[in-house]
Amino acid sequence: MTTLTDPVAPLSTSAQSAGPRIVGIGASAGGFAAIEKFISQIVPECGLAYIIVQHLDPTQRALLAELLQRTTELPVNEAENGVLVEANHIYVIAPNTELSVVNSRLKTAKPTEPRGLRLPVNVLFSSLASSQGERAIGVILSGMGNDGTLGAQSIKATGGLTLAQEPSTAQFDSMPKSVIAAGFADIVVAPEEMPACIQSFIGQARETDAAEQYDTTVVTPAPLKRIVQLLHSKTRHDFSLYKPSTLQRRIERRKAIHNIESEAEYAEFLQHNPQEADLLFKEMLIGVTSFFRYTTVWETLASSILPELLDRCAGNPAMRAWCVGCSTGEEAYSLAMIFTEILESMPVPQKFTLQIFASDLSPDAISMARRGHYPRSISTSVSPARLSRFFSEHDTYFQINKKIRDMVLFARHDVVMDPPFTKLDLLICRNLLI
């Protein structure tokens, strides 16, 4: 059996970005007033960078930067391609543009979709999730439609922080209501309260990091132990071997939502609120995944590992693979696409088949993986040729084609408690080890 892991699997996504922590802000109709309220409360020298994406009329002259500059001491600039993102700066999208972040630099592009079908907030948020990891912060303000919901999901999937405007304070509440209803908003408050919430969250995260860095005894605090025990008793799943800093980061989001200051208070709250155990459980299962993540690994798989495996399995053409900790399915589907490409490139047609078992602890992730619906922002990691070949295109998403979906069997599975899949030719456990 061949096991595929990363050569050096990162323990945290926080190292993905060396630049300042970035706050992405998305808005549409009625969003200007909300944006003004937000940036008016930003503390100078806050150490953060802010990127604002608002749905703009592509035919009108850009005035957003000029108008917002009157509200804040921070420099407000219209985003330009290739500019390095700096702390204590605000960048705003230009009309008729899609804006993203790659390696701490702004990337601008002309929209590929006609007006009315564009989802620029999703594009920005998805890029922040990829480039910033758990440092990503996404804010959804007033607007019509649901732009930003899938992007907020991407940020949560990497352990970042998401905020949504309290719908009763929004001129148009569709965008914040959409992200709240989907369960992707960590904090729901009025725009003017958001900067303080973000600073408080970052301050708590820094204290957690410092405590782990300097505490060489690795003694888990009593309240944290109690929370893990309560979670185990209420959900049947044991998180006692998670890094304390990872546990605390997940708990911090739940504390912030309920305005609870200490872990001891949160443990008491968890004791008397069964629904909170389910919500905390979901927080713990945040997955980090994308199509063809770390492309060199997939190139090695396609150029040497899989061809060698096919040679070894010539007498048994029915092959089996297991993708452990598959999250929302991107990794399992990536394997199916690579396998299909290799078979079709062989000079002599072969009758090999590959059954991929893909498992995860999260029922929500498994449900999403089975649907095979992914935001249009996957075009940054999936080539145009593969999008055309393996996906069907819809107004707001891509869907994996049935031929690829049929190669993968998704199942909820706990690798600690449930028996493993056996008689395997290939085991992929990158997400699990991370």
Tab-separated table of C-alpha atoms in Angstrom:
chain	number	residue	atom	x	y	z
A	1	MET	CA	0.000	0.000	0.000
A	2	THR	CA	1.189	3.514	-0.815
A	3	THR	CA	0.638	6.319	1.697
A	4	LEU	CA	0.459	9.914	0.492
A	5	THR	CA	1.354	12.625	2.985
A	6	ASP	CA	2.951	16.028	2.590
A	7	PRO	CA	6.776	16.030	2.726
A	8	VAL	CA	6.554	18.508	5.574
A	9	ALA	CA	2.940	18.884	6.682
A	10	PRO	CA	2.298	22.289	8.289
A	11	LEU	CA	0.945	22.190	11.803
A	12	SER	CA	-0.884	25.457	11.360
A	13	THR	CA	-2.158	27.569	8.516
A	14	SER	CA	-1.004	30.701	10.291
A	15	ALA	CA	2.393	30.482	8.666
A	16	GLN	CA	0.938	30.706	5.175
A	17	SER	CA	1.075	34.495	5.192
A	18	ALA	CA	4.010	36.618	6.294
A	19	GLY	CA	2.321	39.985	5.803
A	20	PRO	CA	-0.122	41.805	8.079
A	21	ARG	CA	-3.346	40.218	9.181
A	22	ILE	CA	-6.022	41.208	6.648
A	23	VAL	CA	-9.680	42.014	7.247
A	24	GLY	CA	-11.860	41.539	4.163
A	25	ILE	CA	-15.072	43.569	4.152
A	26	GLY	CA	-17.917	42.743	1.758
A	27	ALA	CA	-21.007	44.859	1.113
A	28	SER	CA	-23.567	45.650	-1.540
A	29	ALA	CA	-26.777	47.701	-1.483
A	30	GLY	CA	-26.908	49.983	1.556
A	31	GLY	CA	-23.340	49.031	2.396
A	32	PHE	CA	-21.706	52.450	2.208
A	33	ALA	CA	-23.226	53.688	5.469
A	34	ALA	CA	-22.281	50.421	7.196
A	35	ILE	CA	-18.711	50.661	5.900
A	36	GLU	CA	-18.447	54.228	7.200
A	37	LYS	CA	-19.617	53.138	10.648
A	38	PHE	CA	-17.082	50.295	10.632
A	39	ILE	CA	-14.000	52.250	9.579
A	40	SER	CA	-14.844	55.200	11.826
A	41	GLN	CA	-14.129	52.918	14.796
A	42	ILE	CA	-10.792	51.579	13.558
A	43	VAL	CA	-7.993	52.532	15.933
A	44	PRO	CA	-4.975	54.103	14.167
A	45	GLU	CA	-1.859	51.900	14.325
A	46	CYS	CA	-4.127	48.867	14.781
A	47	GLY	CA	-1.642	46.709	12.885
A	48	LEU	CA	-4.278	45.330	10.490
A	49	ALA	CA	-4.935	45.866	6.798
A	50	TYR	CA	-8.469	46.278	5.456
A	51	ILE	CA	-9.743	45.395	1.987
A	52	ILE	CA	-13.231	46.591	1.034
A	53	VAL	CA	-15.256	45.014	-1.751
A	54	GLN	CA	-18.590	46.635	-2.529
A	55	HIS	CA	-20.785	45.916	-5.523
A	56	LEU	CA	-20.242	48.987	-7.699
A	57	ASP	CA	-21.773	50.230	-10.945
A	58	PRO	CA	-19.089	49.314	-13.523
A	59	THR	CA	-20.002	52.311	-15.661
A	60	GLN	CA	-19.515	54.950	-12.958
A	61	ARG	CA	-16.342	56.781	-11.941
A	62	ALA	CA	-14.765	55.436	-8.766
A	63	LEU	CA	-15.344	57.656	-5.732
A	64	LEU	CA	-15.378	55.108	-2.921
A	65	ALA	CA	-11.803	55.767	-1.744
A	66	GLU	CA	-12.296	59.546	-1.720
A	67	LEU	CA	-15.568	59.356	0.176
A	68	LEU	CA	-14.264	56.934	2.811
A	69	GLN	CA	-11.073	58.927	3.390
A	70	ARG	CA	-13.199	61.573	5.098
A	71	THR	CA	-14.165	59.056	7.784
A	72	THR	CA	-10.789	57.681	8.891
A	73	GLU	CA	-7.185	58.669	9.573
A	74	LEU	CA	-5.895	55.540	7.842
A	75	PRO	CA	-4.823	55.942	4.193
A	76	VAL	CA	-7.580	54.779	1.835
A	77	ASN	CA	-6.411	53.737	-1.642
A	78	GLU	CA	-8.056	52.172	-4.643
A	79	ALA	CA	-6.593	48.686	-5.132
A	80	GLU	CA	-3.941	48.310	-7.828
A	81	ASN	CA	-2.598	45.048	-9.180
A	82	GLY	CA	0.614	43.821	-7.538
A	83	VAL	CA	0.581	46.262	-4.614
A	84	LEU	CA	1.984	44.813	-1.377
A	85	VAL	CA	-0.654	44.932	1.360
A	86	GLU	CA	0.518	47.112	4.266
A	87	ALA	CA	-0.684	47.292	7.862
A	88	ASN	CA	-2.752	50.336	8.878
A	89	HIS	CA	-3.997	50.828	5.310
A	90	ILE	CA	-7.419	50.479	3.684
A	91	TYR	CA	-7.788	49.283	0.097
A	92	VAL	CA	-11.040	49.504	-1.877
A	93	ILE	CA	-12.117	47.696	-5.017
A	94	ALA	CA	-12.295	49.566	-8.322
A	95	PRO	CA	-15.416	49.390	-10.526
A	96	ASN	CA	-15.628	46.476	-12.987
A	97	THR	CA	-12.921	44.553	-11.112
A	98	GLU	CA	-12.442	41.358	-9.116
A	99	LEU	CA	-10.040	41.740	-6.210
A	100	SER	CA	-8.080	39.018	-4.425
A	101	VAL	CA	-4.931	38.546	-2.348
A	102	VAL	CA	-2.027	36.318	-3.384
A	103	ASN	CA	1.174	36.172	-1.297
A	104	SER	CA	0.209	39.372	0.544
A	105	ARG	CA	-0.188	41.284	-2.722
A	106	LEU	CA	-3.333	42.610	-4.326
A	107	LYS	CA	-4.458	40.946	-7.517
A	108	THR	CA	-6.995	42.666	-9.755
A	109	ALA	CA	-8.744	41.097	-12.735
A	110	LYS	CA	-11.608	41.813	-15.070
A	111	PRO	CA	-14.765	39.881	-14.084
A	112	THR	CA	-15.498	36.817	-16.179
A	113	GLU	CA	-19.208	36.846	-15.373
A	114	PRO	CA	-21.806	39.290	-16.738
A	115	ARG	CA	-23.099	41.977	-14.426
A	116	GLY	CA	-25.687	40.562	-12.048
A	117	LEU	CA	-23.916	37.202	-11.714
A	118	ARG	CA	-20.682	38.475	-10.209
A	119	LEU	CA	-19.738	37.472	-6.674
A	120	PRO	CA	-16.679	39.609	-5.851
A	121	VAL	CA	-16.972	39.157	-2.076
A	122	ASN	CA	-16.692	35.380	-2.453
A	123	VAL	CA	-13.612	35.892	-4.628
A	124	LEU	CA	-11.885	38.070	-2.022
A	125	PHE	CA	-12.808	35.891	0.959
A	126	SER	CA	-11.719	32.677	-0.747
A	127	SER	CA	-8.346	34.221	-1.581
A	128	LEU	CA	-7.935	35.353	2.038
A	129	ALA	CA	-8.688	31.829	3.241
A	130	SER	CA	-5.994	30.469	0.908
A	131	SER	CA	-3.335	33.096	1.624
A	132	GLN	CA	-3.996	33.863	5.303
A	133	GLY	CA	-5.296	30.580	6.700
A	134	GLU	CA	-6.477	30.916	10.300
A	135	ARG	CA	-5.390	34.577	10.271
A	136	ALA	CA	-8.099	35.467	7.718
A	137	ILE	CA	-10.965	37.700	8.857
A	138	GLY	CA	-14.133	38.256	6.829
A	139	VAL	CA	-16.877	40.830	7.459
A	140	ILE	CA	-20.301	40.806	5.761
A	141	LEU	CA	-22.274	44.053	5.792
A	142	SER	CA	-25.541	45.285	4.253
A	143	GLY	CA	-26.443	43.986	0.804
A	144	MET	CA	-28.882	42.099	-1.386
A	145	GLY	CA	-28.349	38.480	-2.412
A	146	ASN	CA	-25.937	35.989	-0.854
A	147	ASP	CA	-22.507	37.081	-2.055
A	148	GLY	CA	-19.975	36.359	0.690
A	149	THR	CA	-21.640	33.245	2.120
A	150	LEU	CA	-19.433	30.722	0.316
A	151	GLY	CA	-16.410	32.925	0.955
A	152	ALA	CA	-17.206	33.013	4.668
A	153	GLN	CA	-17.419	29.234	4.586
A	154	SER	CA	-13.898	29.122	3.124
A	155	ILE	CA	-12.586	31.367	5.907
A	156	LYS	CA	-14.226	29.247	8.601
A	157	ALA	CA	-12.843	26.114	6.960
A	158	THR	CA	-9.306	27.367	7.574
A	159	GLY	CA	-10.038	28.481	11.143
A	160	GLY	CA	-10.394	32.206	10.427
A	161	LEU	CA	-12.860	34.648	11.994
A	162	THR	CA	-16.139	35.738	10.363
A	163	LEU	CA	-18.463	38.572	11.341
A	164	ALA	CA	-21.882	39.551	10.002
A	165	GLN	CA	-23.844	42.738	10.477
A	166	GLU	CA	-26.789	42.421	12.841
A	167	PRO	CA	-29.633	42.240	10.248
A	168	SER	CA	-31.846	44.683	12.153
A	169	THR	CA	-29.166	47.376	11.638
A	170	ALA	CA	-28.744	46.759	7.893
A	171	GLN	CA	-30.535	48.753	5.232
A	172	PHE	CA	-30.663	45.555	3.153
A	173	ASP	CA	-30.303	42.408	5.237
A	174	SER	CA	-30.087	39.605	2.632
A	175	MET	CA	-26.292	39.234	2.639
A	176	PRO	CA	-25.836	39.133	6.430
A	177	LYS	CA	-28.917	36.931	6.856
A	178	SER	CA	-27.564	34.476	4.292
A	179	VAL	CA	-24.226	33.981	6.040
A	180	ILE	CA	-25.918	33.779	9.454
A	181	ALA	CA	-28.478	31.214	8.270
A	182	ALA	CA	-25.699	29.084	6.771
A	183	GLY	CA	-23.958	29.007	10.155
A	184	PHE	CA	-20.809	30.738	8.907
A	185	ALA	CA	-20.934	33.884	11.080
A	186	ASP	CA	-18.929	33.708	14.306
A	187	ILE	CA	-19.978	37.134	15.571
A	188	VAL	CA	-23.164	39.080	14.744
A	189	VAL	CA	-23.076	42.734	15.817
A	190	ALA	CA	-23.612	46.250	14.462
A	191	PRO	CA	-20.844	47.562	12.129
A	192	GLU	CA	-19.522	50.112	14.637
A	193	GLU	CA	-18.919	47.330	17.186
A	194	MET	CA	-16.954	45.084	14.823
A	195	PRO	CA	-13.460	46.672	15.018
A	196	ALA	CA	-13.416	46.287	18.819
A	197	CYS	CA	-14.599	42.658	18.526
A	198	ILE	CA	-11.813	41.924	16.048
A	199	GLN	CA	-9.149	43.529	18.241
A	200	SER	CA	-10.406	41.630	21.279
A	201	PHE	CA	-10.297	38.339	19.394
A	202	ILE	CA	-6.773	38.979	18.113
A	203	GLY	CA	-5.612	39.955	21.600
A	204	GLN	CA	-6.937	36.711	23.058
A	205	ALA	CA	-5.271	34.710	20.263
A	206	ARG	CA	-1.927	36.384	20.981
A	207	GLU	CA	-2.202	35.534	24.662
A	208	THR	CA	-2.931	31.925	23.736
A	209	ASP	CA	0.081	31.768	21.404
A	210	ALA	CA	2.362	33.332	24.013
A	211	ALA	CA	1.176	30.952	26.720
A	212	GLU	CA	1.903	27.941	24.502
A	213	GLN	CA	5.292	29.306	23.404
A	214	TYR	CA	6.648	29.896	26.886
A	215	ASP	CA	4.901	27.148	28.829
A	216	THR	CA	7.163	24.141	28.279
A	217	THR	CA	5.248	22.001	30.780
A	218	VAL	CA	2.241	21.712	28.401
A	219	VAL	CA	-0.167	21.427	31.321
A	220	THR	CA	-3.772	21.792	30.165
A	221	PRO	CA	-5.701	24.293	32.350
A	222	ALA	CA	-8.471	22.785	34.461
A	223	PRO	CA	-11.328	24.692	32.708
A	224	LEU	CA	-10.047	23.494	29.345
A	225	LYS	CA	-9.936	19.905	30.594
A	226	ARG	CA	-13.508	20.253	31.799
A	227	ILE	CA	-14.633	21.574	28.405
A	228	VAL	CA	-12.983	18.631	26.632
A	229	GLN	CA	-14.618	16.193	29.073
A	230	LEU	CA	-18.041	17.783	28.586
A	231	LEU	CA	-17.583	17.669	24.819
A	232	HIS	CA	-16.636	13.997	25.045
A	233	SER	CA	-19.641	13.104	27.191
A	234	LYS	CA	-22.107	14.998	24.987
A	235	THR	CA	-20.761	14.084	21.521
A	236	ARG	CA	-18.860	10.816	22.105
A	237	HIS	CA	-15.731	12.298	20.517
A	238	ASP	CA	-12.439	12.778	22.356
A	239	PHE	CA	-10.433	15.947	21.681
A	240	SER	CA	-8.025	15.550	24.601
A	241	LEU	CA	-5.004	15.048	22.314
A	242	TYR	CA	-5.558	18.267	20.355
A	243	LYS	CA	-2.963	20.979	20.899
A	244	PRO	CA	-4.170	23.271	23.739
A	245	SER	CA	-3.691	26.336	21.505
A	246	THR	CA	-5.911	24.783	18.835
A	247	LEU	CA	-8.620	23.992	21.372
A	248	GLN	CA	-8.450	27.490	22.819
A	249	ARG	CA	-8.697	29.183	19.418
A	250	ARG	CA	-11.855	27.252	18.628
A	251	ILE	CA	-13.307	27.998	22.069
A	252	GLU	CA	-12.454	31.710	21.752
A	253	ARG	CA	-14.911	32.050	18.864
A	254	ARG	CA	-17.719	30.503	20.879
A	255	LYS	CA	-16.886	32.703	23.875
A	256	ALA	CA	-16.941	35.807	21.686
A	257	ILE	CA	-20.357	34.932	20.299
A	258	HIS	CA	-21.826	34.600	23.799
A	259	ASN	CA	-19.778	37.460	25.271
A	260	ILE	CA	-18.197	35.118	27.821
A	261	GLU	CA	-14.825	36.178	29.197
A	262	SER	CA	-13.301	33.116	30.872
A	263	GLU	CA	-13.013	29.443	29.999
A	264	ALA	CA	-14.436	28.539	33.411
A	265	GLU	CA	-17.600	30.545	32.619
A	266	TYR	CA	-17.791	28.929	29.185
A	267	ALA	CA	-17.455	25.445	30.710
A	268	GLU	CA	-20.409	26.251	32.958
A	269	PHE	CA	-22.374	27.533	29.956
A	270	LEU	CA	-21.533	24.372	28.014
A	271	GLN	CA	-22.697	22.213	30.928
A	272	HIS	CA	-26.210	23.663	30.801
A	273	ASN	CA	-26.655	24.177	27.028
A	274	PRO	CA	-26.650	20.900	25.047
A	275	GLN	CA	-26.957	22.712	21.705
A	276	GLU	CA	-23.692	24.532	22.403
A	277	ALA	CA	-21.865	21.180	22.497
A	278	ASP	CA	-22.932	20.507	18.912
A	279	LEU	CA	-21.805	23.964	17.812
A	280	LEU	CA	-18.441	23.640	19.560
A	281	PHE	CA	-18.022	20.177	18.033
A	282	LYS	CA	-18.418	21.711	14.570
A	283	GLU	CA	-15.828	24.352	15.450
A	284	MET	CA	-13.326	21.645	16.343
A	285	LEU	CA	-13.788	19.960	12.965
A	286	ILE	CA	-12.803	22.931	10.826
A	287	GLY	CA	-11.002	21.413	7.839
A	288	VAL	CA	-8.170	22.829	5.761
A	289	THR	CA	-8.429	21.670	2.171
A	290	SER	CA	-8.612	22.748	-1.461
A	291	PHE	CA	-8.323	21.238	-4.907
A	292	PHE	CA	-4.765	20.147	-5.747
A	293	ARG	CA	-3.406	21.675	-2.535
A	294	TYR	CA	0.399	21.887	-2.691
A	295	THR	CA	0.629	21.193	-6.424
A	296	THR	CA	4.092	19.569	-6.218
A	297	VAL	CA	2.565	16.687	-4.230
A	298	TRP	CA	-0.022	16.043	-6.950
A	299	GLU	CA	2.595	16.358	-9.688
A	300	THR	CA	4.679	13.677	-7.940
A	301	LEU	CA	1.604	11.481	-7.553
A	302	ALA	CA	0.768	11.806	-11.258
A	303	SER	CA	4.314	11.452	-12.621
A	304	SER	CA	5.672	8.577	-10.530
A	305	ILE	CA	3.561	7.193	-7.666
A	306	LEU	CA	0.373	6.324	-9.546
A	307	PRO	CA	2.116	4.946	-12.663
A	308	GLU	CA	4.269	2.688	-10.455
A	309	LEU	CA	1.154	1.620	-8.547
A	310	LEU	CA	-0.623	0.741	-11.772
A	311	ASP	CA	2.318	-1.424	-12.813
A	312	ARG	CA	2.214	-3.269	-9.474
A	313	CYS	CA	-1.558	-3.779	-9.656
A	314	ALA	CA	-1.626	-5.094	-13.249
A	315	GLY	CA	-3.023	-8.424	-12.053
A	316	ASN	CA	-5.785	-6.776	-9.999
A	317	PRO	CA	-7.262	-3.855	-11.959
A	318	ALA	CA	-9.858	-2.988	-9.289
A	319	MET	CA	-7.933	-0.575	-7.049
A	320	ARG	CA	-8.999	0.926	-3.728
A	321	ALA	CA	-7.947	4.189	-2.058
A	322	TRP	CA	-8.916	5.817	1.238
A	323	CYS	CA	-8.883	9.577	1.759
A	324	VAL	CA	-8.930	10.080	5.551
A	325	GLY	CA	-10.245	13.383	6.918
A	326	CYS	CA	-11.612	14.345	3.505
A	327	SER	CA	-13.417	17.468	4.787
A	328	THR	CA	-15.603	18.841	1.950
A	329	GLY	CA	-14.221	16.447	-0.655
A	330	GLU	CA	-11.739	18.476	-2.678
A	331	GLU	CA	-8.829	16.104	-2.038
A	332	ALA	CA	-10.783	12.941	-2.906
A	333	TYR	CA	-12.071	14.496	-6.118
A	334	SER	CA	-8.554	15.702	-6.991
A	335	LEU	CA	-7.358	12.098	-6.788
A	336	ALA	CA	-10.228	10.934	-9.004
A	337	MET	CA	-9.368	13.553	-11.638
A	338	ILE	CA	-5.645	12.711	-11.598
A	339	PHE	CA	-6.397	8.978	-11.921
A	340	THR	CA	-8.741	9.602	-14.852
A	341	GLU	CA	-6.143	11.727	-16.632
A	342	ILE	CA	-3.450	9.073	-16.208
A	343	LEU	CA	-5.660	6.287	-17.575
A	344	GLU	CA	-6.643	8.350	-20.616
A	345	SER	CA	-3.009	9.234	-21.338
A	346	MET	CA	-1.861	5.595	-21.556
A	347	PRO	CA	-0.838	4.530	-25.068
A	348	VAL	CA	-2.752	1.272	-24.697
A	349	PRO	CA	-6.226	1.453	-23.092
A	350	GLN	CA	-6.364	-0.193	-19.667
A	351	LYS	CA	-9.297	-1.497	-17.635
A	352	PHE	CA	-8.157	-0.178	-14.258
A	353	THR	CA	-10.804	1.182	-11.906
A	354	LEU	CA	-10.355	3.138	-8.692
A	355	GLN	CA	-12.860	3.134	-5.834
A	356	ILE	CA	-12.102	5.999	-3.453
A	357	PHE	CA	-13.425	5.809	0.112
A	358	ALA	CA	-13.504	9.305	1.580
A	359	SER	CA	-14.281	9.745	5.274
A	360	ASP	CA	-14.585	12.538	7.797
A	361	LEU	CA	-15.950	13.064	11.275
A	362	SER	CA	-18.116	16.021	10.259
A	363	PRO	CA	-21.599	15.191	8.916
A	364	ASP	CA	-21.872	18.690	7.417
A	365	ALA	CA	-18.598	18.271	5.506
A	366	ILE	CA	-19.659	14.863	4.187
A	367	SER	CA	-22.994	16.273	3.037
A	368	MET	CA	-21.274	19.095	1.148
A	369	ALA	CA	-18.763	16.679	-0.377
A	370	ARG	CA	-21.524	14.428	-1.719
A	371	ARG	CA	-23.222	17.389	-3.416
A	372	GLY	CA	-19.959	18.366	-5.089
A	373	HIS	CA	-20.904	22.057	-5.347
A	374	TYR	CA	-17.973	24.477	-5.104
A	375	PRO	CA	-17.714	28.289	-5.378
A	376	ARG	CA	-16.537	29.821	-8.609
A	377	SER	CA	-13.366	30.917	-6.830
A	378	ILE	CA	-11.977	27.362	-7.261
A	379	SER	CA	-10.845	28.611	-10.673
A	380	THR	CA	-7.737	29.884	-8.852
A	381	SER	CA	-6.671	26.299	-8.044
A	382	VAL	CA	-8.326	24.270	-10.835
A	383	SER	CA	-7.099	24.823	-14.379
A	384	PRO	CA	-9.533	25.952	-17.112
A	385	ALA	CA	-8.991	22.603	-18.862
A	386	ARG	CA	-10.006	20.636	-15.754
A	387	LEU	CA	-12.944	22.932	-15.050
A	388	SER	CA	-14.211	22.317	-18.572
A	389	ARG	CA	-13.550	18.592	-18.443
A	390	PHE	CA	-14.606	17.566	-14.944
A	391	PHE	CA	-17.147	20.203	-13.843
A	392	SER	CA	-20.465	21.584	-15.005
A	393	GLU	CA	-20.746	25.339	-14.723
A	394	HIS	CA	-23.681	27.086	-13.034
A	395	ASP	CA	-24.480	30.713	-12.295
A	396	THR	CA	-22.867	30.799	-8.851
A	397	TYR	CA	-20.966	27.520	-8.543
A	398	PHE	CA	-19.227	24.614	-10.264
A	399	GLN	CA	-20.382	21.021	-9.777
A	400	ILE	CA	-18.228	17.906	-10.098
A	401	ASN	CA	-19.416	15.764	-12.979
A	402	LYS	CA	-21.229	12.513	-12.221
A	403	LYS	CA	-18.437	10.321	-13.618
A	404	ILE	CA	-15.992	11.714	-11.037
A	405	ARG	CA	-18.565	11.729	-8.207
A	406	ASP	CA	-19.306	8.042	-8.856
A	407	MET	CA	-15.663	7.167	-8.179
A	408	VAL	CA	-15.917	8.411	-4.579
A	409	LEU	CA	-17.891	6.904	-1.695
A	410	PHE	CA	-18.251	9.372	1.186
A	411	ALA	CA	-18.890	8.176	4.728
A	412	ARG	CA	-18.807	9.590	8.240
A	413	HIS	CA	-16.022	7.847	10.139
A	414	ASP	CA	-14.037	8.304	13.353
A	415	VAL	CA	-10.497	6.946	12.892
A	416	VAL	CA	-10.070	6.674	16.675
A	417	MET	CA	-13.207	4.645	17.393
A	418	ASP	CA	-14.345	3.017	14.119
A	419	PRO	CA	-12.601	0.139	12.300
A	420	PRO	CA	-10.504	1.263	9.321
A	421	PHE	CA	-11.048	0.556	5.647
A	422	THR	CA	-8.847	-2.353	4.555
A	423	LYS	CA	-7.339	-3.954	1.418
A	424	LEU	CA	-6.126	-0.598	0.174
A	425	ASP	CA	-3.718	0.311	-2.598
A	426	LEU	CA	-3.406	3.992	-1.672
A	427	LEU	CA	-3.943	5.903	1.576
A	428	ILE	CA	-4.158	9.726	1.647
A	429	CYS	CA	-3.996	11.169	5.155
A	430	ARG	CA	-2.673	14.699	4.663
A	431	ASN	CA	-5.618	16.498	6.246
A	432	LEU	CA	-5.700	14.078	9.181
A	433	LEU	CA	-2.018	14.616	9.996
A	434	ILE	CA	-2.318	18.389	9.740
